[in-house]
DNA sequence: GTCATTTGACCCCC
DNA sequence: GGGGGTCAAATGAC
């Protein structure tokens, strides 16, 4: 049954995967080039570099590949909208305790607990949808969207934590796309990324593209991206990779964390990317962390 | 002050 | 009943 995918479709998938891989490689090259020319550019203030423009273009290409793959994996005969089961707790009996009336810290704590247990789950939703698609990869490919981590969990039959992400634009644009990242293999590192729902947001990396709804079809296709380029860690390098200093800092801390606790990643790649994101001083600081992490690894 | 991540707890669903 | 998905307070970074 699973082999009923038409050859044409499979060929398209392979071609799209290849294109996407190449776009990723190009992005990597750009990041490397950026790090090399970083100091030069500082001295050449006012020079009009085309790098940001090229980078933007590459991201758009990347988004196109991602979106096309998503669309390709959707089926025609299933309802577009993914309906998550929404279960609201009976709120009629809930009480609102005013902390102002409490006299002791203990009581405040207790009231917080009460508020937590009685009110915090009113909007509780549970995903009841089949994954849109999933892929296994030893690298963690940029998909052109910005994700926000909302939880992580150790699962029963897994050696590693599973991380839960939702689209950053869930609140401002009501985008319900989600993904899970589960490391499934140690050596070589292998990650399984499972996508749920679809992006209805206009990604900042790709403002022109709004994804059409994906079907929640159970016939998710396993996409194996060939790994002709080196390891890029998943969420610590989201699509906002080079977008802002703020993100760069966040990613640096994630990167440090990776280097210290998840040493299987390609350190050289991480090093280049991190350096490309940072100022000279920060790069020096990062190098210190990097070198000490190498010492730690031995 | 704002925003992202961490983390313990809640609770749906198998 | 327990696993796993989600929430939201706490915390940290900027």
Tab-separated table of N, CA and C in Angstrom, chain A residues 61-221:
chain	number	residue	atom	x	y	z
A	61	UNK	N	14.276	30.501	-1.660
A	61	UNK	CA	14.336	29.259	-2.433
A	61	UNK	C	14.087	28.077	-1.512
A	62	UNK	N	14.741	28.145	-0.347
A	62	UNK	CA	14.584	27.086	0.647
A	62	UNK	C	13.129	26.933	1.062
A	63	UNK	N	12.486	28.047	1.291
A	63	UNK	CA	11.077	28.009	1.685
A	63	UNK	C	10.234	27.395	0.577
A	64	UNK	N	10.560	27.746	-0.635
A	64	UNK	CA	9.792	27.212	-1.745
A	64	UNK	C	9.897	25.704	-1.800
A	65	UNK	N	11.105	25.214	-1.597
A	65	UNK	CA	11.279	23.766	-1.610
A	65	UNK	C	10.497	23.116	-0.478
A	66	UNK	N	10.612	23.710	0.677
A	66	UNK	CA	9.894	23.159	1.831
A	66	UNK	C	8.401	23.149	1.586
A	67	UNK	N	7.897	24.273	1.121
A	67	UNK	CA	6.457	24.365	0.901
A	67	UNK	C	5.989	23.397	-0.174
A	68	UNK	N	6.776	23.302	-1.227
A	68	UNK	CA	6.386	22.396	-2.305
A	68	UNK	C	6.371	20.961	-1.825
A	69	UNK	N	7.365	20.629	-0.999
A	69	UNK	CA	7.394	19.277	-0.439
A	69	UNK	C	6.175	19.031	0.427
A	70	UNK	N	5.827	20.028	1.195
A	70	UNK	CA	4.648	19.888	2.048
A	70	UNK	C	3.401	19.684	1.197
A	71	UNK	N	3.287	20.498	0.164
A	71	UNK	CA	2.112	20.399	-0.705
A	71	UNK	C	2.076	19.054	-1.415
A	72	UNK	N	3.269	18.622	-1.799
A	72	UNK	CA	3.362	17.355	-2.513
A	72	UNK	C	2.883	16.205	-1.649
A	73	UNK	N	3.134	16.338	-0.368
A	73	UNK	CA	2.767	15.267	0.526
A	73	UNK	C	1.333	15.364	1.028
A	74	UNK	N	0.673	16.380	0.605
A	74	UNK	CA	-0.724	16.461	0.986
A	74	UNK	C	-1.545	15.698	-0.042
A	75	UNK	N	-2.685	15.205	0.389
A	75	UNK	CA	-3.557	14.513	-0.547
A	75	UNK	C	-4.715	15.403	-0.914
A	76	UNK	N	-5.379	15.061	-1.990
A	76	UNK	CA	-6.415	15.936	-2.499
A	76	UNK	C	-7.774	15.712	-1.863
A	77	UNK	N	-7.971	14.505	-1.382
A	77	UNK	CA	-9.321	14.134	-1.021
A	77	UNK	C	-9.652	14.312	0.450
A	78	UNK	N	-8.758	14.883	1.163
A	78	UNK	CA	-9.017	15.033	2.582
A	78	UNK	C	-9.270	16.495	2.896
A	79	UNK	N	-10.110	16.679	3.822
A	79	UNK	CA	-10.441	18.033	4.245
A	79	UNK	C	-9.192	18.825	4.575
A	80	UNK	N	-9.219	20.063	4.242
A	80	UNK	CA	-8.024	20.871	4.388
A	80	UNK	C	-7.677	21.166	5.832
A	81	UNK	N	-8.612	21.567	6.531
A	81	UNK	CA	-8.278	22.045	7.869
A	81	UNK	C	-8.093	20.911	8.852
A	82	UNK	N	-7.065	21.012	9.609
A	82	UNK	CA	-6.822	20.039	10.654
A	82	UNK	C	-7.595	20.472	11.881
A	83	UNK	N	-8.449	19.600	12.282
A	83	UNK	CA	-9.257	19.965	13.419
A	83	UNK	C	-8.734	19.283	14.663
A	84	UNK	N	-8.191	20.075	15.508
A	84	UNK	CA	-7.712	19.521	16.763
A	84	UNK	C	-8.873	19.437	17.723
A	85	UNK	N	-8.889	18.364	18.435
A	85	UNK	CA	-9.971	18.248	19.390
A	85	UNK	C	-9.756	19.221	20.523
A	86	UNK	N	-10.759	19.968	20.777
A	86	UNK	CA	-10.652	20.967	21.813
A	86	UNK	C	-11.541	20.568	22.972
A	87	UNK	N	-10.929	20.393	24.040
A	87	UNK	CA	-11.703	20.010	25.193
A	87	UNK	C	-11.557	21.068	26.257
A	88	UNK	N	-12.634	21.647	26.554
A	88	UNK	CA	-12.618	22.666	27.574
A	88	UNK	C	-13.177	22.110	28.862
A	89	UNK	N	-12.472	22.435	29.866
A	89	UNK	CA	-12.965	21.982	31.145
A	89	UNK	C	-14.158	22.801	31.559
A	90	UNK	N	-14.978	22.192	32.330
A	90	UNK	CA	-16.156	22.880	32.803
A	90	UNK	C	-15.737	24.035	33.694
A	91	UNK	N	-16.036	25.226	33.236
A	91	UNK	CA	-15.561	26.391	33.956
A	91	UNK	C	-16.609	26.953	34.904
A	92	UNK	N	-17.743	26.373	34.872
A	92	UNK	CA	-18.809	26.947	35.675
A	92	UNK	C	-18.499	26.877	37.166
A	93	UNK	N	-17.759	25.862	37.524
A	93	UNK	CA	-17.501	25.687	38.942
A	93	UNK	C	-16.199	26.327	39.393
A	94	UNK	N	-15.471	26.874	38.446
A	94	UNK	CA	-14.181	27.433	38.817
A	94	UNK	C	-14.348	28.692	39.637
A	95	UNK	N	-13.441	28.866	40.532
A	95	UNK	CA	-13.478	30.056	41.363
A	95	UNK	C	-12.246	30.873	41.108
A	96	UNK	N	-12.380	32.154	41.183
A	96	UNK	CA	-11.229	33.014	41.034
A	96	UNK	C	-10.829	33.532	42.395
A	97	UNK	N	-9.687	33.094	42.817
A	97	UNK	CA	-9.199	33.497	44.120
A	97	UNK	C	-8.354	34.740	43.969
A	98	UNK	N	-8.658	35.740	44.715
A	98	UNK	CA	-7.880	36.949	44.642
A	98	UNK	C	-6.704	36.910	45.596
A	99	UNK	N	-5.495	36.965	45.060
A	99	UNK	CA	-4.305	36.916	45.901
A	99	UNK	C	-4.222	38.101	46.856
A	100	UNK	N	-4.860	39.181	46.481
A	100	UNK	CA	-4.782	40.362	47.319
A	100	UNK	C	-5.314	40.089	48.722
A	101	UNK	N	-6.230	39.180	48.816
A	101	UNK	CA	-6.868	38.927	50.093
A	101	UNK	C	-6.058	37.993	50.980
A	102	UNK	N	-5.011	37.468	50.425
A	102	UNK	CA	-4.251	36.497	51.184
A	102	UNK	C	-3.244	37.196	52.081
A	103	UNK	N	-2.984	36.551	53.191
A	103	UNK	CA	-2.152	37.219	54.175
A	103	UNK	C	-0.742	36.672	54.232
A	104	UNK	N	-0.564	35.440	53.932
A	104	UNK	CA	0.775	34.875	54.050
A	104	UNK	C	1.286	34.371	52.714
A	105	UNK	N	2.580	34.234	52.685
A	105	UNK	CA	3.207	33.722	51.469
A	105	UNK	C	2.681	32.326	51.159
A	106	UNK	N	2.514	31.568	52.204
A	106	UNK	CA	2.013	30.214	52.022
A	106	UNK	C	0.661	30.219	51.333
A	107	UNK	N	-0.148	31.137	51.809
A	107	UNK	CA	-1.486	31.188	51.230
A	107	UNK	C	-1.421	31.615	49.769
A	108	UNK	N	-0.520	32.537	49.508
A	108	UNK	CA	-0.360	32.968	48.107
A	108	UNK	C	0.065	31.784	47.251
A	109	UNK	N	1.017	31.056	47.804
A	109	UNK	CA	1.480	29.881	47.056
A	109	UNK	C	0.341	28.894	46.841
A	110	UNK	N	-0.395	28.693	47.899
A	110	UNK	CA	-1.503	27.757	47.787
A	110	UNK	C	-2.500	28.241	46.748
A	111	UNK	N	-2.779	29.536	46.822
A	111	UNK	CA	-3.764	30.057	45.878
A	111	UNK	C	-3.266	29.923	44.460
A	112	UNK	N	-1.965	30.124	44.312
A	112	UNK	CA	-1.395	29.960	42.968
A	112	UNK	C	-1.599	28.541	42.484
A	113	UNK	N	-1.401	27.648	43.387
A	113	UNK	CA	-1.568	26.248	43.031
A	113	UNK	C	-3.014	25.979	42.624
A	114	UNK	N	-3.908	26.559	43.417
A	114	UNK	CA	-5.318	26.367	43.125
A	114	UNK	C	-5.657	26.972	41.775
A	115	UNK	N	-5.149	28.188	41.567
A	115	UNK	CA	-5.407	28.829	40.282
A	115	UNK	C	-4.843	27.980	39.153
A	116	UNK	N	-3.672	27.423	39.434
A	116	UNK	CA	-3.054	26.613	38.402
A	116	UNK	C	-3.929	25.428	38.050
A	117	UNK	N	-4.305	24.716	39.065
A	117	UNK	CA	-5.001	23.469	38.804
A	117	UNK	C	-6.384	23.700	38.251
A	118	UNK	N	-7.008	24.791	38.665
A	118	UNK	CA	-8.395	24.957	38.262
A	118	UNK	C	-8.563	25.769	36.983
A	119	UNK	N	-7.616	26.654	36.747
A	119	UNK	CA	-7.846	27.552	35.623
A	119	UNK	C	-6.900	27.370	34.455
A	120	UNK	N	-5.727	26.876	34.742
A	120	UNK	CA	-4.701	26.935	33.707
A	120	UNK	C	-5.015	26.016	32.543
A	121	UNK	N	-5.873	25.055	32.713
A	121	UNK	CA	-6.106	24.091	31.652
A	121	UNK	C	-7.403	24.317	30.896
A	122	UNK	N	-7.977	25.477	31.082
A	122	UNK	CA	-9.250	25.692	30.385
A	122	UNK	C	-9.083	25.604	28.880
A	123	UNK	N	-7.983	26.098	28.429
A	123	UNK	CA	-7.779	26.111	26.984
A	123	UNK	C	-6.990	24.925	26.490
A	124	UNK	N	-6.927	23.922	27.299
A	124	UNK	CA	-6.103	22.774	26.949
A	124	UNK	C	-6.578	22.118	25.661
A	125	UNK	N	-5.630	21.996	24.761
A	125	UNK	CA	-5.928	21.329	23.500
A	125	UNK	C	-4.977	20.172	23.360
A	126	UNK	N	-5.454	19.164	22.763
A	126	UNK	CA	-4.587	18.027	22.510
A	126	UNK	C	-4.630	17.680	21.041
A	127	UNK	N	-3.439	17.538	20.510
A	127	UNK	CA	-3.326	17.232	19.098
A	127	UNK	C	-3.913	15.859	18.809
A	128	UNK	N	-4.826	15.807	17.873
A	128	UNK	CA	-5.386	14.508	17.509
A	128	UNK	C	-5.271	14.316	16.013
A	129	UNK	N	-4.159	14.746	15.509
A	129	UNK	CA	-3.988	14.709	14.065
A	129	UNK	C	-2.811	13.835	13.691
A	130	UNK	N	-2.892	13.309	12.509
A	130	UNK	CA	-1.767	12.545	12.001
A	130	UNK	C	-0.693	13.524	11.540
A	131	UNK	N	0.541	13.118	11.632
A	131	UNK	CA	1.598	13.995	11.163
A	131	UNK	C	1.460	14.313	9.681
A	132	UNK	N	1.735	15.551	9.318
A	132	UNK	CA	1.696	15.927	7.917
A	132	UNK	C	2.799	15.219	7.149
A	133	UNK	N	3.935	15.250	7.736
A	133	UNK	CA	5.051	14.512	7.147
A	133	UNK	C	6.176	14.452	8.149
A	134	UNK	N	7.100	13.570	7.890
A	134	UNK	CA	8.241	13.466	8.779
A	134	UNK	C	9.475	13.134	7.974
A	135	UNK	N	10.584	13.436	8.568
A	135	UNK	CA	11.828	13.128	7.878
A	135	UNK	C	12.883	12.732	8.895
A	136	UNK	N	13.746	11.882	8.477
A	136	UNK	CA	14.901	11.510	9.275
A	136	UNK	C	16.119	12.138	8.639
A	137	UNK	N	16.950	12.667	9.464
A	137	UNK	CA	18.127	13.295	8.905
A	137	UNK	C	19.230	13.356	9.945
A	138	UNK	N	20.448	13.219	9.499
A	138	UNK	CA	21.562	13.358	10.435
A	138	UNK	C	21.933	14.826	10.580
A	139	UNK	N	21.426	15.604	9.672
A	139	UNK	CA	21.555	17.041	9.845
A	139	UNK	C	20.162	17.548	10.112
A	140	UNK	N	20.085	18.742	10.609
A	140	UNK	CA	18.786	19.294	10.901
A	140	UNK	C	18.567	20.468	9.969
A	141	UNK	N	17.832	20.209	8.947
A	141	UNK	CA	17.735	21.152	7.856
A	141	UNK	C	16.850	22.343	8.213
A	142	UNK	N	17.290	23.476	7.778
A	142	UNK	CA	16.495	24.675	7.963
A	142	UNK	C	15.251	24.572	7.097
A	143	UNK	N	14.108	24.888	7.660
A	143	UNK	CA	12.898	24.763	6.869
A	143	UNK	C	12.272	26.107	6.553
A	144	UNK	N	12.937	27.164	6.928
A	144	UNK	CA	12.468	28.476	6.540
A	144	UNK	C	11.473	29.100	7.498
A	145	UNK	N	11.170	28.437	8.566
A	145	UNK	CA	10.214	28.974	9.515
A	145	UNK	C	10.858	29.141	10.886
A	146	UNK	N	10.253	29.999	11.653
A	146	UNK	CA	10.759	30.243	12.989
A	146	UNK	C	9.913	29.480	13.986
A	147	UNK	N	10.550	28.659	14.768
A	147	UNK	CA	9.834	27.801	15.707
A	147	UNK	C	10.101	28.217	17.129
A	148	UNK	N	9.107	27.991	17.941
A	148	UNK	CA	9.278	28.275	19.357
A	148	UNK	C	9.093	26.983	20.140
A	149	UNK	N	10.055	26.715	20.964
A	149	UNK	CA	9.996	25.483	21.745
A	149	UNK	C	9.016	25.663	22.897
A	150	UNK	N	8.142	24.723	23.089
A	150	UNK	CA	7.204	24.852	24.193
A	150	UNK	C	7.264	23.671	25.146
A	151	UNK	N	8.142	22.766	24.903
A	151	UNK	CA	8.269	21.677	25.850
A	151	UNK	C	9.265	20.641	25.383
A	152	UNK	N	9.698	19.857	26.305
A	152	UNK	CA	10.514	18.719	25.935
A	152	UNK	C	10.227	17.601	26.915
A	153	UNK	N	10.440	16.410	26.474
A	153	UNK	CA	10.050	15.283	27.309
A	153	UNK	C	10.902	14.069	26.993
A	154	UNK	N	11.178	13.344	28.026
A	154	UNK	CA	11.843	12.060	27.849
A	154	UNK	C	10.758	11.020	27.634
A	155	UNK	N	10.804	10.340	26.525
A	155	UNK	CA	9.777	9.337	26.257
A	155	UNK	C	10.296	7.943	26.581
A	156	UNK	N	9.364	7.081	26.680
A	156	UNK	CA	9.646	5.758	27.246
A	156	UNK	C	10.730	4.986	26.509
A	157	UNK	N	10.555	4.847	25.236
A	157	UNK	CA	11.467	4.002	24.473
A	157	UNK	C	12.513	4.796	23.714
A	158	UNK	N	12.757	5.976	24.208
A	158	UNK	CA	13.741	6.806	23.537
A	158	UNK	C	14.893	7.111	24.489
A	159	UNK	N	16.069	7.174	23.911
A	159	UNK	CA	17.244	7.481	24.722
A	159	UNK	C	17.423	8.981	24.901
A	160	UNK	N	16.735	9.728	24.049
A	160	UNK	CA	16.949	11.162	24.059
A	160	UNK	C	15.643	11.917	24.238
A	161	UNK	N	15.809	13.165	24.624
A	161	UNK	CA	14.640	14.006	24.820
A	161	UNK	C	13.926	14.268	23.500
A	162	UNK	N	12.636	14.366	23.589
A	162	UNK	CA	11.852	14.797	22.439
A	162	UNK	C	11.487	16.260	22.671
A	163	UNK	N	11.700	17.053	21.678
A	163	UNK	CA	11.403	18.477	21.810
A	163	UNK	C	10.159	18.845	21.016
A	164	UNK	N	9.383	19.735	21.570
A	164	UNK	CA	8.130	20.148	20.948
A	164	UNK	C	8.236	21.610	20.540
A	165	UNK	N	7.902	21.873	19.326
A	165	UNK	CA	7.959	23.233	18.806
A	165	UNK	C	6.633	23.619	18.166
A	166	UNK	N	6.326	24.877	18.275
A	166	UNK	CA	5.195	25.404	17.519
A	166	UNK	C	5.672	26.643	16.784
A	167	UNK	N	4.909	27.015	15.801
A	167	UNK	CA	5.289	28.188	15.018
A	167	UNK	C	5.287	29.425	15.907
A	168	UNK	N	6.286	30.243	15.752
A	168	UNK	CA	6.387	31.479	16.526
A	168	UNK	C	5.165	32.361	16.320
A	169	UNK	N	4.540	32.220	15.162
A	169	UNK	CA	3.417	33.097	14.822
A	169	UNK	C	2.080	32.490	15.213
A	170	UNK	N	2.110	31.613	16.181
A	170	UNK	CA	0.843	31.029	16.619
A	170	UNK	C	-0.093	32.113	17.151
A	171	UNK	N	0.455	32.991	17.945
A	171	UNK	CA	-0.396	33.992	18.577
A	171	UNK	C	-0.737	35.159	17.655
A	172	UNK	N	0.272	35.668	16.981
A	172	UNK	CA	0.004	36.874	16.185
A	172	UNK	C	-0.669	36.564	14.852
A	173	UNK	N	-0.464	35.373	14.331
A	173	UNK	CA	-1.093	35.066	13.047
A	173	UNK	C	-1.949	33.805	13.090
A	174	UNK	N	-2.026	33.227	14.258
A	174	UNK	CA	-2.871	32.047	14.409
A	174	UNK	C	-2.371	30.835	13.655
A	175	UNK	N	-1.086	30.784	13.467
A	175	UNK	CA	-0.502	29.655	12.745
A	175	UNK	C	-0.385	28.449	13.680
A	176	UNK	N	-0.917	27.332	13.256
A	176	UNK	CA	-0.965	26.161	14.136
A	176	UNK	C	0.049	25.081	13.766
A	177	UNK	N	1.009	25.449	12.985
A	177	UNK	CA	2.019	24.454	12.617
A	177	UNK	C	2.839	24.065	13.842
A	178	UNK	N	3.137	22.782	13.927
A	178	UNK	CA	3.940	22.277	15.033
A	178	UNK	C	4.930	21.243	14.501
A	179	UNK	N	5.911	21.027	15.284
A	179	UNK	CA	6.820	19.939	14.927
A	179	UNK	C	7.437	19.348	16.177
A	180	UNK	N	7.844	18.114	16.034
A	180	UNK	CA	8.556	17.432	17.103
A	180	UNK	C	9.908	17.005	16.563
A	181	UNK	N	10.900	17.144	17.398
A	181	UNK	CA	12.221	16.681	17.002
A	181	UNK	C	12.691	15.638	18.002
A	182	UNK	N	12.953	14.489	17.497
A	182	UNK	CA	13.386	13.379	18.348
A	182	UNK	C	14.693	12.835	17.827
A	183	UNK	N	15.674	12.855	18.660
A	183	UNK	CA	16.924	12.215	18.270
A	183	UNK	C	16.728	10.717	18.394
A	184	UNK	N	17.048	10.006	17.341
A	184	UNK	CA	16.752	8.573	17.360
A	184	UNK	C	17.994	7.706	17.280
A	185	UNK	N	19.105	8.337	17.011
A	185	UNK	CA	20.315	7.523	16.886
A	185	UNK	C	21.513	8.322	17.327
A	186	UNK	N	22.434	7.629	17.916
A	186	UNK	CA	23.599	8.304	18.459
A	186	UNK	C	24.674	8.510	17.397
A	187	UNK	N	25.217	7.401	16.922
A	187	UNK	CA	26.290	7.483	15.930
A	187	UNK	C	25.924	6.675	14.701
A	188	UNK	N	25.818	7.315	13.552
A	188	UNK	CA	25.885	8.759	13.368
A	188	UNK	C	24.618	9.410	13.881
A	189	UNK	N	24.711	10.662	14.279
A	189	UNK	CA	23.526	11.319	14.823
A	189	UNK	C	22.373	11.337	13.828
A	190	UNK	N	21.233	10.964	14.308
A	190	UNK	CA	20.066	10.914	13.435
A	190	UNK	C	18.874	11.517	14.165
A	191	UNK	N	18.200	12.425	13.504
A	191	UNK	CA	17.074	13.109	14.108
A	191	UNK	C	15.814	12.846	13.289
A	192	UNK	N	14.740	12.662	13.980
A	192	UNK	CA	13.459	12.533	13.289
A	192	UNK	C	12.620	13.778	13.585
A	193	UNK	N	12.304	14.478	12.540
A	193	UNK	CA	11.473	15.675	12.677
A	193	UNK	C	10.094	15.358	12.127
A	194	UNK	N	9.095	15.526	12.951
A	194	UNK	CA	7.726	15.258	12.534
A	194	UNK	C	6.945	16.559	12.546
A	195	UNK	N	6.352	16.857	11.424
A	195	UNK	CA	5.581	18.090	11.296
A	195	UNK	C	4.097	17.791	11.436
A	196	UNK	N	3.408	18.658	12.148
A	196	UNK	CA	1.959	18.546	12.307
A	196	UNK	C	1.312	19.840	11.840
A	197	UNK	N	0.191	19.695	11.198
A	197	UNK	CA	-0.518	20.879	10.760
A	197	UNK	C	0.227	21.584	9.640
A	198	UNK	N	-0.072	22.821	9.456
A	198	UNK	CA	0.512	23.549	8.343
A	198	UNK	C	0.689	25.009	8.725
A	199	UNK	N	1.544	25.656	8.013
A	199	UNK	CA	1.775	27.073	8.272
A	199	UNK	C	0.719	27.924	7.569
A	200	UNK	N	0.046	28.723	8.360
A	200	UNK	CA	-0.851	29.703	7.756
A	200	UNK	C	-0.252	31.091	7.892
A	201	UNK	N	0.913	31.113	8.484
A	201	UNK	CA	1.557	32.407	8.709
A	201	UNK	C	2.368	32.807	7.489
A	202	UNK	N	2.680	34.071	7.473
A	202	UNK	CA	3.646	34.530	6.497
A	202	UNK	C	4.978	34.546	7.204
A	203	UNK	N	5.789	33.581	6.845
A	203	UNK	CA	7.084	33.504	7.502
A	203	UNK	C	7.883	34.751	7.228
A	204	UNK	N	8.570	35.265	8.262
A	204	UNK	CA	9.414	36.433	8.072
A	204	UNK	C	10.532	36.177	7.078
A	205	UNK	N	10.880	34.882	6.927
A	205	UNK	CA	11.934	34.555	5.984
A	205	UNK	C	11.374	34.452	4.583
A	206	UNK	N	10.070	34.406	4.491
A	206	UNK	CA	9.465	34.200	3.199
A	206	UNK	C	8.086	34.829	3.168
A	207	UNK	N	8.020	36.144	3.275
A	207	UNK	CA	6.746	36.805	3.457
A	207	UNK	C	5.774	36.651	2.314
A	208	UNK	N	6.252	36.269	1.141
A	208	UNK	CA	5.341	36.159	0.007
A	208	UNK	C	4.554	34.866	0.037
A	209	UNK	N	5.116	33.875	0.690
A	209	UNK	CA	4.525	32.559	0.596
A	209	UNK	C	3.646	32.264	1.793
A	210	UNK	N	2.426	31.923	1.507
A	210	UNK	CA	1.542	31.417	2.544
A	210	UNK	C	1.135	30.018	2.129
A	211	UNK	N	1.420	29.107	3.002
A	211	UNK	CA	1.124	27.723	2.665
A	211	UNK	C	-0.356	27.472	2.563
A	212	UNK	N	-0.709	26.745	1.553
A	212	UNK	CA	-2.055	26.227	1.490
A	212	UNK	C	-2.179	25.153	2.545
A	213	UNK	N	-3.372	24.951	3.008
A	213	UNK	CA	-3.568	23.948	4.045
A	213	UNK	C	-3.126	22.564	3.598
A	214	UNK	N	-2.513	21.905	4.538
A	214	UNK	CA	-2.097	20.536	4.284
A	214	UNK	C	-3.153	19.585	4.792
A	215	UNK	N	-3.209	18.491	4.195
A	215	UNK	CA	-4.118	17.493	4.717
A	215	UNK	C	-3.460	16.778	5.864
A	216	UNK	N	-4.252	16.322	6.780
A	216	UNK	CA	-3.718	15.528	7.882
A	216	UNK	C	-3.605	14.078	7.498
A	217	UNK	N	-3.532	13.843	6.256
A	217	UNK	CA	-3.503	12.464	5.775
A	217	UNK	C	-2.525	11.601	6.525
A	218	UNK	N	-2.970	10.408	6.781
A	218	UNK	CA	-2.103	9.483	7.480
A	218	UNK	C	-0.980	8.972	6.606
A	219	UNK	N	-1.094	9.214	5.336
A	219	UNK	CA	-0.076	8.700	4.437
A	219	UNK	C	1.115	9.620	4.383
A	220	UNK	N	1.671	9.824	5.531
A	220	UNK	CA	2.837	10.670	5.563
A	220	UNK	C	3.986	9.965	4.881
A	221	UNK	N	4.765	10.749	4.245
A	221	UNK	CA	5.873	10.182	3.515
A	221	UNK	C	7.164	10.428	4.253
